[in-house]
Amino acid sequence: MRSLSIDTVEDQTSALFTVGPGSLHSTMTSLVGGLRMAQEFKHQPVLRDEVTELFTPVPTGVIVDATLGGAGHSEALLEARSDIGILGLDRDETALRAAGRRLGVFGSRVVMQHARFSAISGIVEQGRQGVTPWPHVSGTDEPLGVAGILADLGVSSPQIDSAERGFSFSQDGPFDMRMDESQGMTASAFLDQVTLDELTAILRENGEGRFARRIAKALLEARPVSTTQEVVDVVDRAVPKANRRRGHVASRVFQAFRISVNSEMSELSTLLEAAVGLLIPEGRLVVISYHSGEDAMVKHLFRSWQAGGCTCPSHLPCVCGAVSLGTVLTKRAVVASDDEIAANPRARSARLRCFEVAS
């Protein structure tokens, strides 16, 4: 795994190519079947203003954008604060190339790395020790600490809109769903090896309770399945017409496969457990989730950190000696405004929570 300064990103052959300010342009290159093709990469960052506001008070330091994507959040943070750097992580090389062009003007304040965010501890340690590049802010000598971590979970609009990625049930394409196209098991391969009980449980965990086993059985009987349209057709046949709301069942099935193929829940758990130990005092962790299971995990852990493991009854003062790790700054999850949802309907399910480490 190699870190990259903003002047370079790494493609699947490990070759480096310039993406600095002199080469900014509106199109980008992606690898499809070994060929390079130009396509637009446009993504509206969800809750951008709210994210920027929450990171405004953090100390000088590095903010780790654990899901860099199109870099909309990072760009806003860099413009708002001249004394912060960005370490951007993403599993999607296509997103990294787009982010490199967008952030090229910020020079050494930005470092990007092609990596899972569950690897954050090792990446931060190597960067701060000088083993790999680390963001640099003018006027600072020592390696900056981690003042913030941002994780905007889920799938970006360009990923959904690209039929070749297999994330969307509304477009026919390969049943792939990998965030990182260079490695891992496709959704089709995952379906080939999963058992009926396992797939039923996966579907139930993602909200498809009533017809979970019926859909799972139909999908296994239809194997091998190689395209998204095949999956949609199987799901449609498995669910009685009277119980079928157009798109709803297929969307939950696709979400279930995506979460499983990319190990999203275990990835998030690892990130959260590492994050609180990486942040400097008064540093902040901001998580935007789009799935009830993710949000529940974040909410539970944030409350646990604030309580410091306290076992006393909630209506009584603490006498067990627990020490709080910090404060949950969002009593309720922050959601998108009606105006934002109208402009970007995919923001409808977003839930933002923020935790600040004790000083």
Tab-separated table of C-alpha atoms in Angstrom:
chain	number	residue	atom	x	y	z
A	1	MET	CA	0.000	0.000	0.000
A	2	ARG	CA	1.558	3.305	-1.069
A	3	SER	CA	0.617	6.842	-0.046
A	4	LEU	CA	0.424	9.478	-2.717
A	5	SER	CA	0.899	13.209	-2.591
A	6	ILE	CA	-1.701	15.311	-4.361
A	7	ASP	CA	0.530	15.428	-7.428
A	8	THR	CA	-0.033	11.747	-8.130
A	9	VAL	CA	-2.556	8.970	-7.938
A	10	GLU	CA	-1.896	5.312	-8.498
A	11	ASP	CA	-3.751	3.240	-11.066
A	12	GLN	CA	-4.127	-0.544	-11.155
A	13	THR	CA	-0.671	-1.028	-12.676
A	14	SER	CA	0.931	1.090	-9.924
A	15	ALA	CA	1.983	3.680	-12.472
A	16	LEU	CA	1.809	7.275	-11.304
A	17	PHE	CA	0.418	10.130	-13.341
A	18	THR	CA	0.026	13.842	-12.705
A	19	VAL	CA	-3.243	15.253	-11.445
A	20	GLY	CA	-2.009	18.612	-10.214
A	21	PRO	CA	-3.519	22.022	-10.953
A	22	GLY	CA	-1.976	22.125	-14.408
A	23	SER	CA	-4.027	19.166	-15.511
A	24	LEU	CA	-7.461	19.876	-14.080
A	25	HIS	CA	-10.269	19.060	-16.471
A	26	SER	CA	-13.913	18.032	-16.443
A	27	THR	CA	-13.542	14.414	-17.514
A	28	MET	CA	-11.850	11.507	-15.874
A	29	THR	CA	-10.470	8.118	-16.781
A	30	SER	CA	-11.825	4.826	-15.493
A	31	LEU	CA	-10.835	1.247	-16.239
A	32	VAL	CA	-13.602	-0.813	-17.835
A	33	GLY	CA	-12.615	-4.190	-19.215
A	34	GLY	CA	-9.004	-3.061	-19.344
A	35	LEU	CA	-9.834	-0.027	-21.482
A	36	ARG	CA	-9.766	3.625	-20.476
A	37	MET	CA	-12.885	5.627	-21.136
A	38	ALA	CA	-13.798	9.237	-20.356
A	39	GLN	CA	-16.804	9.885	-18.186
A	40	GLU	CA	-18.176	12.643	-16.009
A	41	PHE	CA	-17.609	12.272	-12.268
A	42	LYS	CA	-20.046	14.537	-10.496
A	43	HIS	CA	-21.100	13.974	-6.912
A	44	GLN	CA	-22.999	16.287	-4.582
A	45	PRO	CA	-21.582	15.967	-1.057
A	46	VAL	CA	-24.392	15.364	1.415
A	47	LEU	CA	-24.702	17.788	4.368
A	48	ARG	CA	-21.615	19.668	3.192
A	49	ASP	CA	-22.325	22.867	5.148
A	50	GLU	CA	-23.130	20.948	8.322
A	51	VAL	CA	-19.896	18.942	8.039
A	52	THR	CA	-17.850	22.112	7.472
A	53	GLU	CA	-19.448	23.821	10.473
A	54	LEU	CA	-18.770	20.866	12.776
A	55	PHE	CA	-15.075	20.814	11.866
A	56	THR	CA	-14.623	24.609	12.105
A	57	PRO	CA	-13.647	24.588	15.844
A	58	VAL	CA	-11.163	21.676	15.743
A	59	PRO	CA	-7.478	22.371	16.488
A	60	THR	CA	-4.910	22.794	13.738
A	61	GLY	CA	-4.179	19.380	12.290
A	62	VAL	CA	-5.052	16.760	9.704
A	63	ILE	CA	-8.599	15.734	8.917
A	64	VAL	CA	-8.838	12.195	7.616
A	65	ASP	CA	-11.523	11.964	4.942
A	66	ALA	CA	-11.991	8.216	5.196
A	67	THR	CA	-14.366	8.129	2.224
A	68	LEU	CA	-12.826	10.738	-0.073
A	69	GLY	CA	-15.046	10.061	-3.089
A	70	GLY	CA	-15.371	13.137	-5.286
A	71	ALA	CA	-13.731	15.248	-2.527
A	72	GLY	CA	-16.631	17.678	-2.123
A	73	HIS	CA	-16.412	17.651	1.674
A	74	SER	CA	-12.619	17.886	1.667
A	75	GLU	CA	-12.612	20.795	-0.753
A	76	ALA	CA	-15.040	22.721	1.476
A	77	LEU	CA	-12.915	22.019	4.573
A	78	LEU	CA	-9.685	23.086	2.888
A	79	GLU	CA	-11.310	26.324	1.710
A	80	ALA	CA	-12.731	27.036	5.174
A	81	ARG	CA	-9.517	26.373	7.122
A	82	SER	CA	-6.025	27.267	5.886
A	83	ASP	CA	-4.434	25.497	8.885
A	84	ILE	CA	-5.681	21.983	8.198
A	85	GLY	CA	-4.485	19.240	5.889
A	86	ILE	CA	-6.439	16.363	4.379
A	87	LEU	CA	-5.539	12.688	4.303
A	88	GLY	CA	-7.986	11.187	1.830
A	89	LEU	CA	-8.687	7.457	1.726
A	90	ASP	CA	-10.812	5.583	-0.785
A	91	ARG	CA	-11.138	2.059	-2.138
A	92	ASP	CA	-12.300	3.356	-5.514
A	93	GLU	CA	-9.412	4.327	-7.786
A	94	THR	CA	-11.780	6.155	-10.123
A	95	ALA	CA	-12.856	8.390	-7.247
A	96	LEU	CA	-9.226	9.047	-6.299
A	97	ARG	CA	-8.408	10.240	-9.802
A	98	ALA	CA	-11.360	12.635	-9.748
A	99	ALA	CA	-10.448	13.855	-6.247
A	100	GLY	CA	-6.861	14.451	-7.336
A	101	ARG	CA	-7.968	16.840	-10.033
A	102	ARG	CA	-10.348	18.642	-7.704
A	103	LEU	CA	-7.849	19.094	-4.870
A	104	GLY	CA	-4.704	19.697	-6.923
A	105	VAL	CA	-4.706	23.427	-6.122
A	106	PHE	CA	-4.119	22.678	-2.421
A	107	GLY	CA	-0.712	21.102	-3.041
A	108	SER	CA	1.064	19.476	-0.098
A	109	ARG	CA	-1.886	20.056	2.230
A	110	VAL	CA	-3.450	16.944	0.690
A	111	VAL	CA	-2.281	13.332	0.581
A	112	MET	CA	-4.413	10.554	-0.923
A	113	GLN	CA	-4.171	6.823	-0.490
A	114	HIS	CA	-5.911	3.904	-2.177
A	115	ALA	CA	-7.015	1.947	0.889
A	116	ARG	CA	-9.894	0.659	2.981
A	117	PHE	CA	-10.716	2.961	5.876
A	118	SER	CA	-10.388	0.010	8.260
A	119	ALA	CA	-6.622	0.376	7.690
A	120	ILE	CA	-6.672	3.893	9.154
A	121	SER	CA	-4.515	3.120	12.226
A	122	GLY	CA	-1.556	1.810	10.243
A	123	ILE	CA	-1.846	4.535	7.621
A	124	VAL	CA	-1.830	7.315	10.231
A	125	GLU	CA	1.059	5.738	12.141
A	126	GLN	CA	3.221	5.392	9.018
A	127	GLY	CA	2.402	8.920	7.904
A	128	ARG	CA	3.227	10.564	11.206
A	129	GLN	CA	6.487	8.589	11.415
A	130	GLY	CA	7.522	9.795	7.974
A	131	VAL	CA	7.363	6.341	6.376
A	132	THR	CA	4.728	7.583	3.929
A	133	PRO	CA	3.709	11.123	2.879
A	134	TRP	CA	1.734	13.169	5.380
A	135	PRO	CA	-0.212	16.401	4.782
A	136	HIS	CA	1.829	19.540	5.432
A	137	VAL	CA	0.502	22.955	6.408
A	138	SER	CA	2.646	26.059	5.918
A	139	GLY	CA	4.213	27.298	9.148
A	140	THR	CA	4.282	23.917	10.860
A	141	ASP	CA	7.376	21.778	11.411
A	142	GLU	CA	6.284	18.703	13.362
A	143	PRO	CA	3.863	16.209	11.781
A	144	LEU	CA	0.333	17.379	12.521
A	145	GLY	CA	-1.974	15.311	14.683
A	146	VAL	CA	-5.359	14.010	13.591
A	147	ALA	CA	-7.856	16.753	14.431
A	148	GLY	CA	-10.801	15.180	12.657
A	149	ILE	CA	-12.090	12.074	10.923
A	150	LEU	CA	-14.956	12.102	8.436
A	151	ALA	CA	-16.738	9.020	7.120
A	152	ASP	CA	-19.523	9.509	4.572
A	153	LEU	CA	-20.738	5.933	4.206
A	154	GLY	CA	-22.589	4.300	1.359
A	155	VAL	CA	-22.283	4.646	-2.395
A	156	SER	CA	-21.547	7.841	-4.319
A	157	SER	CA	-23.773	9.033	-7.134
A	158	PRO	CA	-21.195	8.237	-9.854
A	159	GLN	CA	-20.942	4.671	-8.573
A	160	ILE	CA	-24.715	4.250	-8.596
A	161	ASP	CA	-25.091	5.861	-12.005
A	162	SER	CA	-22.454	3.681	-13.654
A	163	ALA	CA	-24.143	0.511	-14.920
A	164	GLU	CA	-20.741	-1.199	-15.159
A	165	ARG	CA	-20.332	-1.065	-11.370
A	166	GLY	CA	-23.492	-3.088	-10.711
A	167	PHE	CA	-24.768	-1.024	-7.760
A	168	SER	CA	-28.079	0.019	-9.307
A	169	PHE	CA	-31.150	-2.156	-9.815
A	170	SER	CA	-32.483	0.347	-12.360
A	171	GLN	CA	-29.684	-0.229	-14.899
A	172	ASP	CA	-28.537	-3.508	-16.395
A	173	GLY	CA	-24.874	-4.317	-15.906
A	174	PRO	CA	-22.489	-6.839	-14.355
A	175	PHE	CA	-23.578	-8.012	-10.894
A	176	ASP	CA	-20.331	-6.700	-9.386
A	177	MET	CA	-20.847	-4.194	-6.531
A	178	ARG	CA	-17.211	-4.024	-5.402
A	179	MET	CA	-16.094	-0.635	-4.095
A	180	ASP	CA	-12.563	-1.598	-5.150
A	181	GLU	CA	-12.684	-3.106	-8.626
A	182	SER	CA	-9.076	-4.255	-8.368
A	183	GLN	CA	-9.695	-6.873	-5.698
A	184	GLY	CA	-12.256	-8.884	-3.792
A	185	MET	CA	-15.250	-11.022	-4.664
A	186	THR	CA	-18.018	-9.779	-6.956
A	187	ALA	CA	-21.653	-10.003	-5.926
A	188	SER	CA	-22.116	-12.755	-8.504
A	189	ALA	CA	-19.268	-14.800	-6.994
A	190	PHE	CA	-20.620	-14.133	-3.495
A	191	LEU	CA	-24.014	-15.486	-4.535
A	192	ASP	CA	-22.356	-18.605	-5.943
A	193	GLN	CA	-20.923	-19.574	-2.559
A	194	VAL	CA	-23.487	-18.336	-0.005
A	195	THR	CA	-25.915	-20.800	1.623
A	196	LEU	CA	-29.684	-20.452	1.848
A	197	ASP	CA	-29.607	-19.763	5.592
A	198	GLU	CA	-26.801	-17.225	5.229
A	199	LEU	CA	-28.485	-15.309	2.419
A	200	THR	CA	-31.832	-15.333	4.228
A	201	ALA	CA	-30.190	-13.826	7.308
A	202	ILE	CA	-28.411	-11.174	5.211
A	203	LEU	CA	-31.674	-10.107	3.576
A	204	ARG	CA	-33.513	-10.006	6.899
A	205	GLU	CA	-30.808	-7.861	8.469
A	206	ASN	CA	-31.344	-5.334	5.696
A	207	GLY	CA	-35.071	-4.989	6.163
A	208	GLU	CA	-36.464	-7.654	3.820
A	209	GLY	CA	-38.167	-9.672	6.526
A	210	ARG	CA	-41.340	-11.186	5.136
A	211	PHE	CA	-40.019	-12.552	1.844
A	212	ALA	CA	-36.336	-12.949	2.743
A	213	ARG	CA	-36.212	-16.751	2.549
A	214	ARG	CA	-38.380	-16.847	-0.541
A	215	ILE	CA	-36.114	-14.391	-2.372
A	216	ALA	CA	-32.967	-16.155	-1.153
A	217	LYS	CA	-34.228	-19.513	-2.385
A	218	ALA	CA	-35.155	-18.076	-5.789
A	219	LEU	CA	-31.748	-16.436	-6.201
A	220	LEU	CA	-29.889	-19.627	-5.319
A	221	GLU	CA	-32.005	-21.646	-7.723
A	222	ALA	CA	-31.273	-19.124	-10.496
A	223	ARG	CA	-27.479	-19.439	-10.136
A	224	PRO	CA	-25.264	-18.594	-11.909
A	225	VAL	CA	-26.478	-14.980	-11.992
A	226	SER	CA	-24.199	-12.524	-13.769
A	227	THR	CA	-26.225	-9.337	-14.388
A	228	THR	CA	-28.228	-6.905	-12.295
A	229	GLN	CA	-31.301	-7.348	-14.494
A	230	GLU	CA	-31.280	-11.084	-13.781
A	231	VAL	CA	-31.376	-10.316	-10.050
A	232	VAL	CA	-34.250	-7.835	-10.467
A	233	ASP	CA	-36.224	-10.365	-12.512
A	234	VAL	CA	-35.703	-13.130	-9.946
A	235	VAL	CA	-36.766	-10.837	-7.090
A	236	ASP	CA	-39.864	-9.701	-9.003
A	237	ARG	CA	-40.929	-13.313	-9.612
A	238	ALA	CA	-40.286	-14.281	-5.983
A	239	VAL	CA	-42.478	-11.562	-4.457
A	240	PRO	CA	-46.253	-11.686	-5.036
A	241	LYS	CA	-47.422	-8.826	-7.213
A	242	ALA	CA	-49.833	-7.583	-4.556
A	243	ASN	CA	-46.913	-7.169	-2.144
A	244	ARG	CA	-44.526	-5.640	-4.638
A	245	ARG	CA	-43.828	-1.927	-4.473
A	246	ARG	CA	-41.870	-0.974	-7.536
A	247	GLY	CA	-38.166	-0.779	-6.716
A	248	HIS	CA	-38.469	-1.104	-2.925
A	249	VAL	CA	-37.808	-4.834	-2.606
A	250	ALA	CA	-35.029	-4.817	-5.217
A	251	SER	CA	-33.376	-1.836	-3.532
A	252	ARG	CA	-33.197	-3.661	-0.198
A	253	VAL	CA	-31.841	-6.797	-1.860
A	254	PHE	CA	-29.163	-4.824	-3.699
A	255	GLN	CA	-28.227	-2.980	-0.508
A	256	ALA	CA	-27.879	-6.291	1.320
A	257	PHE	CA	-25.510	-7.650	-1.326
A	258	ARG	CA	-23.469	-4.444	-1.423
A	259	ILE	CA	-23.002	-4.382	2.344
A	260	SER	CA	-21.945	-8.048	2.366
A	261	VAL	CA	-19.655	-7.921	-0.668
A	262	ASN	CA	-17.765	-4.936	0.740
A	263	SER	CA	-17.855	-6.067	4.406
A	264	GLU	CA	-19.272	-2.655	5.235
A	265	MET	CA	-20.418	-3.332	8.795
A	266	SER	CA	-17.112	-4.863	9.891
A	267	GLU	CA	-15.221	-2.081	8.092
A	268	LEU	CA	-17.238	0.532	9.978
A	269	SER	CA	-16.768	-1.228	13.309
A	270	THR	CA	-12.983	-1.284	12.825
A	271	LEU	CA	-12.916	2.390	11.827
A	272	LEU	CA	-14.949	3.493	14.831
A	273	GLU	CA	-12.902	1.500	17.328
A	274	ALA	CA	-9.683	2.995	15.927
A	275	ALA	CA	-10.904	6.569	15.494
A	276	VAL	CA	-11.281	7.659	19.098
A	277	GLY	CA	-7.672	6.635	19.849
A	278	LEU	CA	-6.280	8.513	16.842
A	279	LEU	CA	-7.882	11.899	17.506
A	280	ILE	CA	-6.061	14.609	19.431
A	281	PRO	CA	-7.865	16.365	22.333
A	282	GLU	CA	-10.906	18.284	21.048
A	283	GLY	CA	-10.681	16.407	17.770
A	284	ARG	CA	-13.960	15.345	16.183
A	285	LEU	CA	-15.359	12.282	14.448
A	286	VAL	CA	-18.226	12.854	12.011
A	287	VAL	CA	-20.103	9.908	10.488
A	288	ILE	CA	-22.837	10.109	7.851
A	289	SER	CA	-24.772	6.853	7.516
A	290	TYR	CA	-27.552	5.803	5.160
A	291	HIS	CA	-28.668	2.527	6.703
A	292	SER	CA	-30.368	1.929	10.039
A	293	GLY	CA	-27.816	-0.712	11.065
A	294	GLU	CA	-24.911	1.666	10.489
A	295	ASP	CA	-26.607	4.513	12.330
A	296	ALA	CA	-27.462	2.282	15.283
A	297	MET	CA	-23.826	1.174	15.567
A	298	VAL	CA	-22.571	4.770	15.507
A	299	LYS	CA	-25.186	6.004	18.009
A	300	HIS	CA	-24.524	3.159	20.459
A	301	LEU	CA	-20.747	3.562	20.366
A	302	PHE	CA	-20.834	7.357	20.681
A	303	ARG	CA	-23.042	7.062	23.769
A	304	SER	CA	-20.759	4.384	25.204
A	305	TRP	CA	-17.713	6.641	24.753
A	306	GLN	CA	-19.491	9.545	26.414
A	307	ALA	CA	-20.520	7.365	29.358
A	308	GLY	CA	-16.982	6.001	29.662
A	309	GLY	CA	-18.324	2.550	30.419
A	310	CYS	CA	-20.389	3.781	33.356
A	311	THR	CA	-22.553	1.044	34.897
A	312	CYS	CA	-24.535	3.293	37.258
A	313	PRO	CA	-28.284	3.790	36.814
A	314	SER	CA	-28.886	6.637	34.376
A	315	HIS	CA	-30.977	8.642	36.885
A	316	LEU	CA	-28.193	8.618	39.528
A	317	PRO	CA	-24.758	10.327	39.680
A	318	CYS	CA	-21.842	8.149	38.570
A	319	VAL	CA	-19.982	6.487	41.423
A	320	CYS	CA	-18.279	3.665	39.527
A	321	GLY	CA	-15.238	5.712	38.476
A	322	ALA	CA	-15.951	5.703	34.747
A	323	VAL	CA	-14.104	8.336	32.725
A	324	SER	CA	-15.846	9.853	29.728
A	325	LEU	CA	-13.892	9.869	26.475
A	326	GLY	CA	-15.701	12.947	25.237
A	327	THR	CA	-19.049	14.379	24.211
A	328	VAL	CA	-21.717	13.476	21.686
A	329	LEU	CA	-22.347	16.817	19.962
A	330	THR	CA	-25.439	15.656	18.093
A	331	LYS	CA	-28.219	14.774	20.538
A	332	ARG	CA	-30.248	13.641	17.543
A	333	ALA	CA	-28.975	12.679	14.125
A	334	VAL	CA	-28.653	15.636	11.761
A	335	VAL	CA	-30.691	15.172	8.584
A	336	ALA	CA	-30.765	16.983	5.261
A	337	SER	CA	-33.070	19.946	4.791
A	338	ASP	CA	-36.057	19.820	2.470
A	339	ASP	CA	-34.173	22.035	0.018
A	340	GLU	CA	-31.168	19.703	-0.044
A	341	ILE	CA	-33.365	16.643	-0.515
A	342	ALA	CA	-35.159	18.379	-3.389
A	343	ALA	CA	-31.787	19.089	-5.035
A	344	ASN	CA	-30.306	15.693	-4.151
A	345	PRO	CA	-32.935	13.004	-3.355
A	346	ARG	CA	-30.204	10.572	-2.244
A	347	ALA	CA	-29.663	12.785	0.809
A	348	ARG	CA	-33.067	11.738	2.164
A	349	SER	CA	-31.748	8.769	4.162
A	350	ALA	CA	-28.577	10.480	5.439
A	351	ARG	CA	-28.036	10.600	9.209
A	352	LEU	CA	-25.081	12.574	10.611
A	353	ARG	CA	-23.623	12.143	14.088
A	354	CYS	CA	-20.594	13.850	15.677
A	355	PHE	CA	-18.395	13.007	18.676
A	356	GLU	CA	-15.734	15.286	20.215
A	357	VAL	CA	-12.798	13.815	22.143
A	358	ALA	CA	-12.272	15.251	25.638
A	359	SER	CA	-9.684	18.012	26.044
